[in-house]
Coordinates of C-alpha atoms and ligand atoms in Angstrom, one line a residue:
X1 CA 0.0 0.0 0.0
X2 CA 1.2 3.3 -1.0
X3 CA 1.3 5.6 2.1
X4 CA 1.8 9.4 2.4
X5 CA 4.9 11.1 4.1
X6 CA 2.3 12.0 7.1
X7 CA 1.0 8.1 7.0
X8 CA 4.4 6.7 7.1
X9 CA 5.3 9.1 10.4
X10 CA 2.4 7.7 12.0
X11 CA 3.5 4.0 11.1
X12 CA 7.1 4.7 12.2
X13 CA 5.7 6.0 15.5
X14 CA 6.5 9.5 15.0
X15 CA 3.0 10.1 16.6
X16 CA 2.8 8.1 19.5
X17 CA 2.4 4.2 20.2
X18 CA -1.6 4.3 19.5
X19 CA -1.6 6.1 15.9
X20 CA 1.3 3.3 15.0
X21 CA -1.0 0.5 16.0
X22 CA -3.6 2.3 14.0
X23 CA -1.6 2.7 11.4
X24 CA -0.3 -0.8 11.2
X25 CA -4.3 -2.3 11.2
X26 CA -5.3 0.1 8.7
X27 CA -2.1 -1.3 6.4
X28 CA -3.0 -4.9 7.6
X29 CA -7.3 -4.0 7.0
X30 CA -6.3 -2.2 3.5
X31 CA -4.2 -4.7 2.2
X32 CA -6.6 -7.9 3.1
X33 CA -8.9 -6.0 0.5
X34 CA -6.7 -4.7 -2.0
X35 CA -6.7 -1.0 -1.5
X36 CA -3.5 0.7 -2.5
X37 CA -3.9 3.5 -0.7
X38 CA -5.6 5.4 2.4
X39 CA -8.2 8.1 2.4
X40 CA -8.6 11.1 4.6
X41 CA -12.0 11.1 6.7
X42 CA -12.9 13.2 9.4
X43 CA -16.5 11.7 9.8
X44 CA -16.0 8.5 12.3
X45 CA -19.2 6.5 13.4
X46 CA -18.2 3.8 15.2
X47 CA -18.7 2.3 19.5
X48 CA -16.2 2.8 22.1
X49 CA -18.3 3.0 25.1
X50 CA -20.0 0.4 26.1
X51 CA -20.8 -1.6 29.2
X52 CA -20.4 -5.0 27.2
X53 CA -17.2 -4.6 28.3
X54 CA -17.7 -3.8 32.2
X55 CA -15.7 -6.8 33.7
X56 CA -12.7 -6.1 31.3
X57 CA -12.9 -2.6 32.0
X58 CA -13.2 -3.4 35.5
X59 CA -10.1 -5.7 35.9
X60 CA -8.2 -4.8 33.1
X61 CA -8.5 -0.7 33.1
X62 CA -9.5 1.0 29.8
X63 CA -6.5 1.6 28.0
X64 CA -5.9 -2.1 27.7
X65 CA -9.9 -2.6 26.8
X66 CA -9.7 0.5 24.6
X67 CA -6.4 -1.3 22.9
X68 CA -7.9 -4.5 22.2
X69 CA -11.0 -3.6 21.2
X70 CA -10.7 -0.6 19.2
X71 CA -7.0 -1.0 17.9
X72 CA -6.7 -4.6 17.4
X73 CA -3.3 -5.0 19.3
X74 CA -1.7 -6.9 22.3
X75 CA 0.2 -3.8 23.1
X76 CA -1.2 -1.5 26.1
X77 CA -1.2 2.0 24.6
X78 CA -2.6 5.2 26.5
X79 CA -6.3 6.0 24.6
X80 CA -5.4 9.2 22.7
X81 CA -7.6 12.2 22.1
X82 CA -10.0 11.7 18.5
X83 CA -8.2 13.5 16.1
X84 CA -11.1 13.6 13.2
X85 CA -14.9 14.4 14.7
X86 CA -16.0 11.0 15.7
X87 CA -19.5 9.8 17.2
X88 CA -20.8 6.7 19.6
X89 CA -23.7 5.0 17.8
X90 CA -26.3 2.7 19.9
X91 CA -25.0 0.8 22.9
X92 CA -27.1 -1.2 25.3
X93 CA -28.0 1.2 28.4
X94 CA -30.2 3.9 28.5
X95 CA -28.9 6.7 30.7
X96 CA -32.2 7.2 32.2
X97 CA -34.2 4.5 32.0
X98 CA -31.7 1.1 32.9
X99 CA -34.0 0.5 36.0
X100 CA -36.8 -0.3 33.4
X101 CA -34.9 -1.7 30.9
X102 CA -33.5 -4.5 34.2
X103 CA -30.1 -3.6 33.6
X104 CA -28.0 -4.0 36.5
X105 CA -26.9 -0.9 38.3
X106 CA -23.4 -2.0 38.1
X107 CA -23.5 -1.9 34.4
X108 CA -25.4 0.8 34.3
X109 CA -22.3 2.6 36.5
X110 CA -19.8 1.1 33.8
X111 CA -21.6 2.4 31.0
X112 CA -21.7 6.1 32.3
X113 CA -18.1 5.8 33.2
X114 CA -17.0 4.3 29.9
X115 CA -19.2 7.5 28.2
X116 CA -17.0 9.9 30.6
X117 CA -13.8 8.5 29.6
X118 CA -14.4 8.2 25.9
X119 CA -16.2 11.4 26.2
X120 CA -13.0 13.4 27.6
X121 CA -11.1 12.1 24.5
X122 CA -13.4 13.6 21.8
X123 CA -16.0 11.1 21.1
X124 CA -19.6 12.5 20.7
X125 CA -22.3 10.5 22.6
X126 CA -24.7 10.7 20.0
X127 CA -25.9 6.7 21.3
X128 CA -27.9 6.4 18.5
X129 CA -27.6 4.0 15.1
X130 CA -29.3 7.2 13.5
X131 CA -26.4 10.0 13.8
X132 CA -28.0 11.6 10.7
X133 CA -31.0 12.4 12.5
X134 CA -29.2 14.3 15.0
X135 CA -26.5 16.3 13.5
X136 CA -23.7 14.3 12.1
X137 CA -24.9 14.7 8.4
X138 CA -21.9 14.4 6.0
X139 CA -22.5 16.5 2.4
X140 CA -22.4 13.9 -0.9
X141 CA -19.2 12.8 -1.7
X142 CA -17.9 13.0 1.8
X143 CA -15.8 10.2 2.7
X144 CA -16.7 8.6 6.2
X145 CA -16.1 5.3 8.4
X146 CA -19.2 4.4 9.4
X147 CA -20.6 1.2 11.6
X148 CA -24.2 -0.2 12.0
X149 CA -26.0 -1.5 8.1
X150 CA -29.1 1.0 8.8
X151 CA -26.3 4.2 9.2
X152 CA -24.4 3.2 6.2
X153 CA -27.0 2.1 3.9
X154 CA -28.1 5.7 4.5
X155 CA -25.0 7.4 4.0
X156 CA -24.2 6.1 1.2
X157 CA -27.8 5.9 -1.1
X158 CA -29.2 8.9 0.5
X159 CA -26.6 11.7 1.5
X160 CA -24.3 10.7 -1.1
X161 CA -21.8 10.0 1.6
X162 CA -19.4 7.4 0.9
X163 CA -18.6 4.6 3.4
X164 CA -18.0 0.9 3.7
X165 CA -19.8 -1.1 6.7
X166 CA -16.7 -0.3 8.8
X167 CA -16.1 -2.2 12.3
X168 CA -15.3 -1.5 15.9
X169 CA -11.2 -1.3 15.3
X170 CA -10.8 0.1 11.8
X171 CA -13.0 2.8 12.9
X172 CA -11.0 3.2 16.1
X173 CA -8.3 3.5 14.3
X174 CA -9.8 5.6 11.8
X175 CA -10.9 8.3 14.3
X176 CA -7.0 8.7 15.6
X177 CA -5.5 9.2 12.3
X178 CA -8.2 10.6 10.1
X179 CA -7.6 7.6 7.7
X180 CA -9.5 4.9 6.5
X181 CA -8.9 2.4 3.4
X182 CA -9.7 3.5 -0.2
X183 CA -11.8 0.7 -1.6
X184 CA -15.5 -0.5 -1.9
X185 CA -18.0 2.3 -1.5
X186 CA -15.2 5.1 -1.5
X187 CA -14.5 4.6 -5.3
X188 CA -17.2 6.4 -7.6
X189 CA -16.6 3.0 -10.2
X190 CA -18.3 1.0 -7.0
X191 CA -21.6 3.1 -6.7
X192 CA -23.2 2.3 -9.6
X193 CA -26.5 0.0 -10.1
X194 CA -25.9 -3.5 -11.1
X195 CA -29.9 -4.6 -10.2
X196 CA -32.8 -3.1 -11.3
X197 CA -36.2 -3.3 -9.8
X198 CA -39.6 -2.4 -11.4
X199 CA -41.8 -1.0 -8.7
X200 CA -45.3 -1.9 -9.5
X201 CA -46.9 -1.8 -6.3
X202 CA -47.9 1.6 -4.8
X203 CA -45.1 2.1 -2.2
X204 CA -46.7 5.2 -0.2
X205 CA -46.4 4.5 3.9
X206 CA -43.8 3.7 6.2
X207 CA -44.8 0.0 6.5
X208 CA -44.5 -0.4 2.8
X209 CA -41.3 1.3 2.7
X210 CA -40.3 -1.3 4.6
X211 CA -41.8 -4.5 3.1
X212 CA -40.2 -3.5 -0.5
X213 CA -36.8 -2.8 1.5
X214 CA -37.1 -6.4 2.8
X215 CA -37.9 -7.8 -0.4
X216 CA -34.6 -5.3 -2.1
X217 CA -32.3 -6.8 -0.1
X218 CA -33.2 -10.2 -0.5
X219 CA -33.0 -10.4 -4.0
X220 CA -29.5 -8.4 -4.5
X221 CA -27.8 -9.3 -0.9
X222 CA -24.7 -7.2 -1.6
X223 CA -25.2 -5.7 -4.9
X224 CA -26.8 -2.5 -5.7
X225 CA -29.9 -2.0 -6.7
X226 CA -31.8 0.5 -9.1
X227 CA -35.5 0.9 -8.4
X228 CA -38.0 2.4 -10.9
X229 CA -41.9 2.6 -10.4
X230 CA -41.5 5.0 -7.5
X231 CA -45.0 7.5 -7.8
X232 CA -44.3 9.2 -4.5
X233 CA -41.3 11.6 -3.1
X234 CA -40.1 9.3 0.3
X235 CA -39.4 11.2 3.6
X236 CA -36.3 10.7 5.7
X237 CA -38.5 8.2 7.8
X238 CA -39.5 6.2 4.8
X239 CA -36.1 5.2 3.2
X240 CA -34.7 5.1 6.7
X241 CA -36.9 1.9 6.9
X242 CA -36.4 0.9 3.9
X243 CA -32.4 0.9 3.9
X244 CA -32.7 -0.8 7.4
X245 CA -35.1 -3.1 6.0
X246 CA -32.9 -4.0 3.4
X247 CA -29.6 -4.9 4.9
X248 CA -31.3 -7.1 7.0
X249 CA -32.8 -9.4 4.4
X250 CA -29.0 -8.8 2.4
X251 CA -26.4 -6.7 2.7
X252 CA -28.0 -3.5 1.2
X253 CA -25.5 -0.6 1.3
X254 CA -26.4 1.5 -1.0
X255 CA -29.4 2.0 -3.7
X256 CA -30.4 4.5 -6.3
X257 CA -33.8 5.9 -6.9
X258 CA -34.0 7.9 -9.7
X259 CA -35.0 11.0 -9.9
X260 CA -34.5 11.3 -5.6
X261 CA -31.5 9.8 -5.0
X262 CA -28.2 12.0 -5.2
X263 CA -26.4 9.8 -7.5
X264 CA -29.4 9.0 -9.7
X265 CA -30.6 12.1 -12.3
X266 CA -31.3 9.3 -14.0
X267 CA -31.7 4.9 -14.6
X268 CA -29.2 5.3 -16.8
X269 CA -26.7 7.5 -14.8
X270 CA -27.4 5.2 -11.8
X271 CA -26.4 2.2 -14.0
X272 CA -23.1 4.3 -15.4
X273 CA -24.6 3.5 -18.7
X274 CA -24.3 -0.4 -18.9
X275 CA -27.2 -2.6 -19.0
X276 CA -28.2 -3.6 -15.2
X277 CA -26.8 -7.5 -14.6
X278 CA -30.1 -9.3 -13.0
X279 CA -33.5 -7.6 -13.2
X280 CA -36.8 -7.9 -10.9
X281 CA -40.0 -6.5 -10.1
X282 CA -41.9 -6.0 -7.1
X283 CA -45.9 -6.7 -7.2
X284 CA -48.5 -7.8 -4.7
X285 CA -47.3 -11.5 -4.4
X286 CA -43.6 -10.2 -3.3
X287 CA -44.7 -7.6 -0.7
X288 CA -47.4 -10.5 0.8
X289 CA -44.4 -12.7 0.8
X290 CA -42.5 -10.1 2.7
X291 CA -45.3 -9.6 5.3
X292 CA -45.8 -13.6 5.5
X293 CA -41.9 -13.4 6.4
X294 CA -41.6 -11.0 8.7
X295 CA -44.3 -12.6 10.4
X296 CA -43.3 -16.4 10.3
X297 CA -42.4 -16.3 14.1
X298 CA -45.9 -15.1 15.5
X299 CA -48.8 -17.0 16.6
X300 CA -50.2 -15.7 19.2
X301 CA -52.3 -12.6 19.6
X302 CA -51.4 -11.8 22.9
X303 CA -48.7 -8.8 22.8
X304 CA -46.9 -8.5 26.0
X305 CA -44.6 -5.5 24.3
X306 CA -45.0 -3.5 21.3
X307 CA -40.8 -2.0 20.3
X308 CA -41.5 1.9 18.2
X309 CA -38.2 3.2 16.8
X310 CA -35.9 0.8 15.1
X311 CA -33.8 2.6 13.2
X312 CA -34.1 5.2 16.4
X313 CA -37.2 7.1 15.8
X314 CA -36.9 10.7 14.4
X315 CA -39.6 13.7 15.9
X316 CA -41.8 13.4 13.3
X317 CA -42.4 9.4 14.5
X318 CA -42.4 10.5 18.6
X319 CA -45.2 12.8 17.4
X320 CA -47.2 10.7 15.1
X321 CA -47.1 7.7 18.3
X322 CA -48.4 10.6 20.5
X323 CA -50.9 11.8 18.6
X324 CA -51.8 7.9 17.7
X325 CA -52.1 7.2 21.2
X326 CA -54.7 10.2 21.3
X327 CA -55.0 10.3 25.5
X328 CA -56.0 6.3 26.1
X329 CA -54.3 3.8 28.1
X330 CA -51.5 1.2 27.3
X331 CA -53.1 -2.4 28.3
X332 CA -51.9 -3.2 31.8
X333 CA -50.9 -6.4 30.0
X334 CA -48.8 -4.8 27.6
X335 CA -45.9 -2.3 27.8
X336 CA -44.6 0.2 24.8
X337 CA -41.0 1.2 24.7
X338 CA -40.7 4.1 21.8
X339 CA -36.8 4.6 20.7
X340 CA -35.6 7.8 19.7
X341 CA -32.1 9.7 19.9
X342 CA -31.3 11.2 23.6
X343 CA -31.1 14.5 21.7
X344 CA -34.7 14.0 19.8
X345 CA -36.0 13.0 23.5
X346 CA -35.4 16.3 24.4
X347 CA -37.2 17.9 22.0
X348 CA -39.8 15.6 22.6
X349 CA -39.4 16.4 26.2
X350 CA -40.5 20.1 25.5
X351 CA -43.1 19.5 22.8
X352 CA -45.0 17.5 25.7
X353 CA -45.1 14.1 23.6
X354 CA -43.0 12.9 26.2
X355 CA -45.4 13.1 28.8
X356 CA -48.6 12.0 26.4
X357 CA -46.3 8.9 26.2
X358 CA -45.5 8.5 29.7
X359 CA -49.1 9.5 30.4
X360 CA -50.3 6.9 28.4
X361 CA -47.8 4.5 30.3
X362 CA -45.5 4.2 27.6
X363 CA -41.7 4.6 28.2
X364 CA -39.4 6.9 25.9
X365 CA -36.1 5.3 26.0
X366 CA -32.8 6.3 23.9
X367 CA -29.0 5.2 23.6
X368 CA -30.1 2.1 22.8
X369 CA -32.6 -1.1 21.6
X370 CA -34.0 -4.4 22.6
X371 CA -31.8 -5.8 19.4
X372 CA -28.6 -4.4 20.7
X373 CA -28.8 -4.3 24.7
X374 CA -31.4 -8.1 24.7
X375 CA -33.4 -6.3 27.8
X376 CA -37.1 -6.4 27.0
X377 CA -40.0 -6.3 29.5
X378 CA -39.1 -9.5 31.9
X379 CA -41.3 -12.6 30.9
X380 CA -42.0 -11.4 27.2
X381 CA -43.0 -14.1 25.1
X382 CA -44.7 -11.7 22.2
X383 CA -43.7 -8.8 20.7
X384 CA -45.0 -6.2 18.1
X385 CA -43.0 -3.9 15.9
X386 CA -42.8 -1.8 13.0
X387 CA -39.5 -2.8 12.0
X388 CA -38.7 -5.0 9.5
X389 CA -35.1 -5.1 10.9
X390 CA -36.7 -5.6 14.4
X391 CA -38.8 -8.0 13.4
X392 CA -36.0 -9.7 11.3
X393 CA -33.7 -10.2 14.0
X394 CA -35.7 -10.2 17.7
X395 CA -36.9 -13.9 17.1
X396 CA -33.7 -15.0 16.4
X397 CA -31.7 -12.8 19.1
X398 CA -33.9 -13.6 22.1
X399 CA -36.5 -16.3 20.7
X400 CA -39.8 -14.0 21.2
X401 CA -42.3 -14.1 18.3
X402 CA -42.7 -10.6 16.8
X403 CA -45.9 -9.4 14.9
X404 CA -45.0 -6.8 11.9
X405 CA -47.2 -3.9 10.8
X406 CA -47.8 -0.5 10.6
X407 CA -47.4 1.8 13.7
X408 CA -51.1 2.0 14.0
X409 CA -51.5 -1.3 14.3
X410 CA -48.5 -1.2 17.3
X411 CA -50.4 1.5 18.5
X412 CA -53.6 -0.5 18.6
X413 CA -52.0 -3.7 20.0
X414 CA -50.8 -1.7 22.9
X415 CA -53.9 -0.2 24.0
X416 CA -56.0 -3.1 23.6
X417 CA -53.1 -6.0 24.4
X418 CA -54.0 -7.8 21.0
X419 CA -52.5 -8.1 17.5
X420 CA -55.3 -7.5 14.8
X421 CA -52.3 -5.9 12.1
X422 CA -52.7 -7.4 8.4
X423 CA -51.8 -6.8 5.1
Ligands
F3S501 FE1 -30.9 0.7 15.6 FE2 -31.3 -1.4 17.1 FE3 -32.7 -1.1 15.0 S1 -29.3 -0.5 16.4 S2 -31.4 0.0 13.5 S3 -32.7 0.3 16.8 S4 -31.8 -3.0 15.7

């Protein structure tokens, strides 16, 4: 790999012990996948604090946690200041709310003291797998080191962004040296379409978005897909689910829409002019096959907790579930956790949909998810969501069955403690 003057000083050490073991994992990273060079980022989306780690930090202090973890190496090295503007995403305690979430108060402790000491050396607890939604919003053609498939998947097809699914130490290392490999998603040869889907079902709400995101990334896995057929303009909500949805069926990590998406003014421009490699449509019989998928886990009607807010909700969704809600009760059998960003919590805070929430006897949580921390409501056997990543993964994570459907239907399953959600 060809390195810069300022790469090689960091490799020889010139920098400090940490920025060489950086150094040496991003050489070691770049090379596994061919890349022949590094590229400057100063957008870093990865996790550092996290009470997964509690015993290690505990016994083993958090330099030689932060080492292992984050750099990859064997050698203790003193955790440096960030040096490019890097965020937390999700981990799996909410600041305010462990108690309800049955976390343990002594990794509750560990969690706010692993946010203090990453936080002292630069990292931004956003806690959320949506830093888009609250201020980290990189301009198109940006090049970032992103975690989490619903974050990237966005960066990439929406913003314009570029980023590869990045993990815990190549972003640690990314966000001491402002470096991450050139390859995959950074090259502009790599973005372009090599699937395209005819739309011909009216995609309009959220839970639609979702069921043709679901179907997406089951039929291209990794490749990229072009979609055509789209009548309506999607909000940020809309192809947040759908991205989500899709890299949990495959690995979607980026998609054109013509016409919407930044690197689509056109099918043909999204395809780079070739002739896409495998085609596919999307009618009624796919989207009920998506719905009879999402739903193969659940049999009983009984919900004992309905999950709002996978990808973390934005205000727009806090406010819709208030207004849903609309002053009635949430079944004493049931109980309703709604997701959203720490930062969108407090705007929900002083728009008062907090307290219809609460009021209702709902819980607003943040910093993290049932997927991620595997706390739910002790003793639930049924859950309802309207996720199609949630209700991908929750059965198999932590065996519950999980109904999918709109959020009026969670809405509706919550107050009255039954699923009646269809197609
Ligand atoms: Fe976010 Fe957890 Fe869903 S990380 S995308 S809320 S599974």
């Amino acid at each position: 790999m060809k390195l810069t003057d300022p790469e090689k000083a960091m490799l020889d050490g010139r920098d400090g012990r940490a920025k060489a073991k950086a150094m040496e994992l991003l050489v070691r990273y770049g090379e596994a996948l061919g890349a022949e060079r590094l590229v400057e980022t100063r957008n870093v989306a990865g996790t550092w604090a996290t009470s997964r780690f509690m015993t290690d930090f505990v016994a083993r202090g958090m330099d030689a946690v932060y080492s292992e973890f984050n750099l990859d190496s064997d050698e203790v090295v003193a955790t440096p200041h960030a040096a490019v503007s890097s965020c937390q995403l999700i981990a799996g305690v909410d600041h305010r709310n462990w108690r309800i979430q049955g976390v343990p108060e002594e990794a509750a402790l560990a969690q706010a003291r692993a946010e203090a000491f990453f936080g002292a050396r630069g990292i931004q607890q956003l806690a959320t797998c949506t830093p888009y939604q609250v201020g980290n919003v990189p301009v198109r053609g940006e090049h970032c080191a992103w975690m989490e498939s619903s974050a990237v998947v966005y960066c990439n097809a929406v913003l314009g962004a570029r980023t590869n699914t990045e993990g815990r130490e190549s972003t640690g290392a990314a966000s001491i040296t402002g470096r991450i490999p050139y390859w995959g998603f950074h090259m502009p040869e790599r973005r372009f379409a090599t699937h395209a889907c005819e739309v011909a079902f009216p995609v309009d709400d959220m839970m639609d978005w979702g069921l043709l995101g679901y179907h997406v990334g089951e039929a291209v896995e990794e490749d990229i897909p072009v979609l055509s057929g789209i009548r309506h303009t999607p909000s940020l909500v809309k192809l947040k689910h759908f991205g989500a949805a899709g890299a949990s069926s495959g690995g979607l990590e980026m998609y054109h829409i013509p016409g919407i998406t930044p690197e689509a003014p056109t099918r043909e421009a999204a395809l780079g002019g070739k002739a896409p490699r495998e085609r596919f449509g999307y009618g009624e019989a796919e989207r009920r096959r998506a719905y009879e998928n999402l739903n193969a886990s659940a049999r009983d009607r009984d919900v004992d907790f309905v999950m709002l807010g996978c990808p973390h909700n934005s205000i727009e969704q806090v406010w819709l579930i208030a207004s849903l809600l609309d002053g009635r009760k949430v079944s004493a059998s049931t109980q309703l956790w709604v997701h959203t960003p720490s930062a969108i919590r407090q705007v929900a805070d002083r728009s008062g949909y907090t307290k219809a929430i609460e009021d209702a006897g709902g819980v607003v949580m943040s910093d993290t998810c049932p997927a991620i921390s595997r706390f739910m409501p002790k003793g639930t056997r049924v859950t309802a969501t309207d996720s199609a990543k949630q209700a991908h993964y929750l059965p198999a994570l932590t065996g519950v069955q999980t109904w999918f459907g709109s959020v009026a239907h969670c809405i509706d399953a919550a107050i009255t403690g039954r699923w009646t959600g269809g197609l």
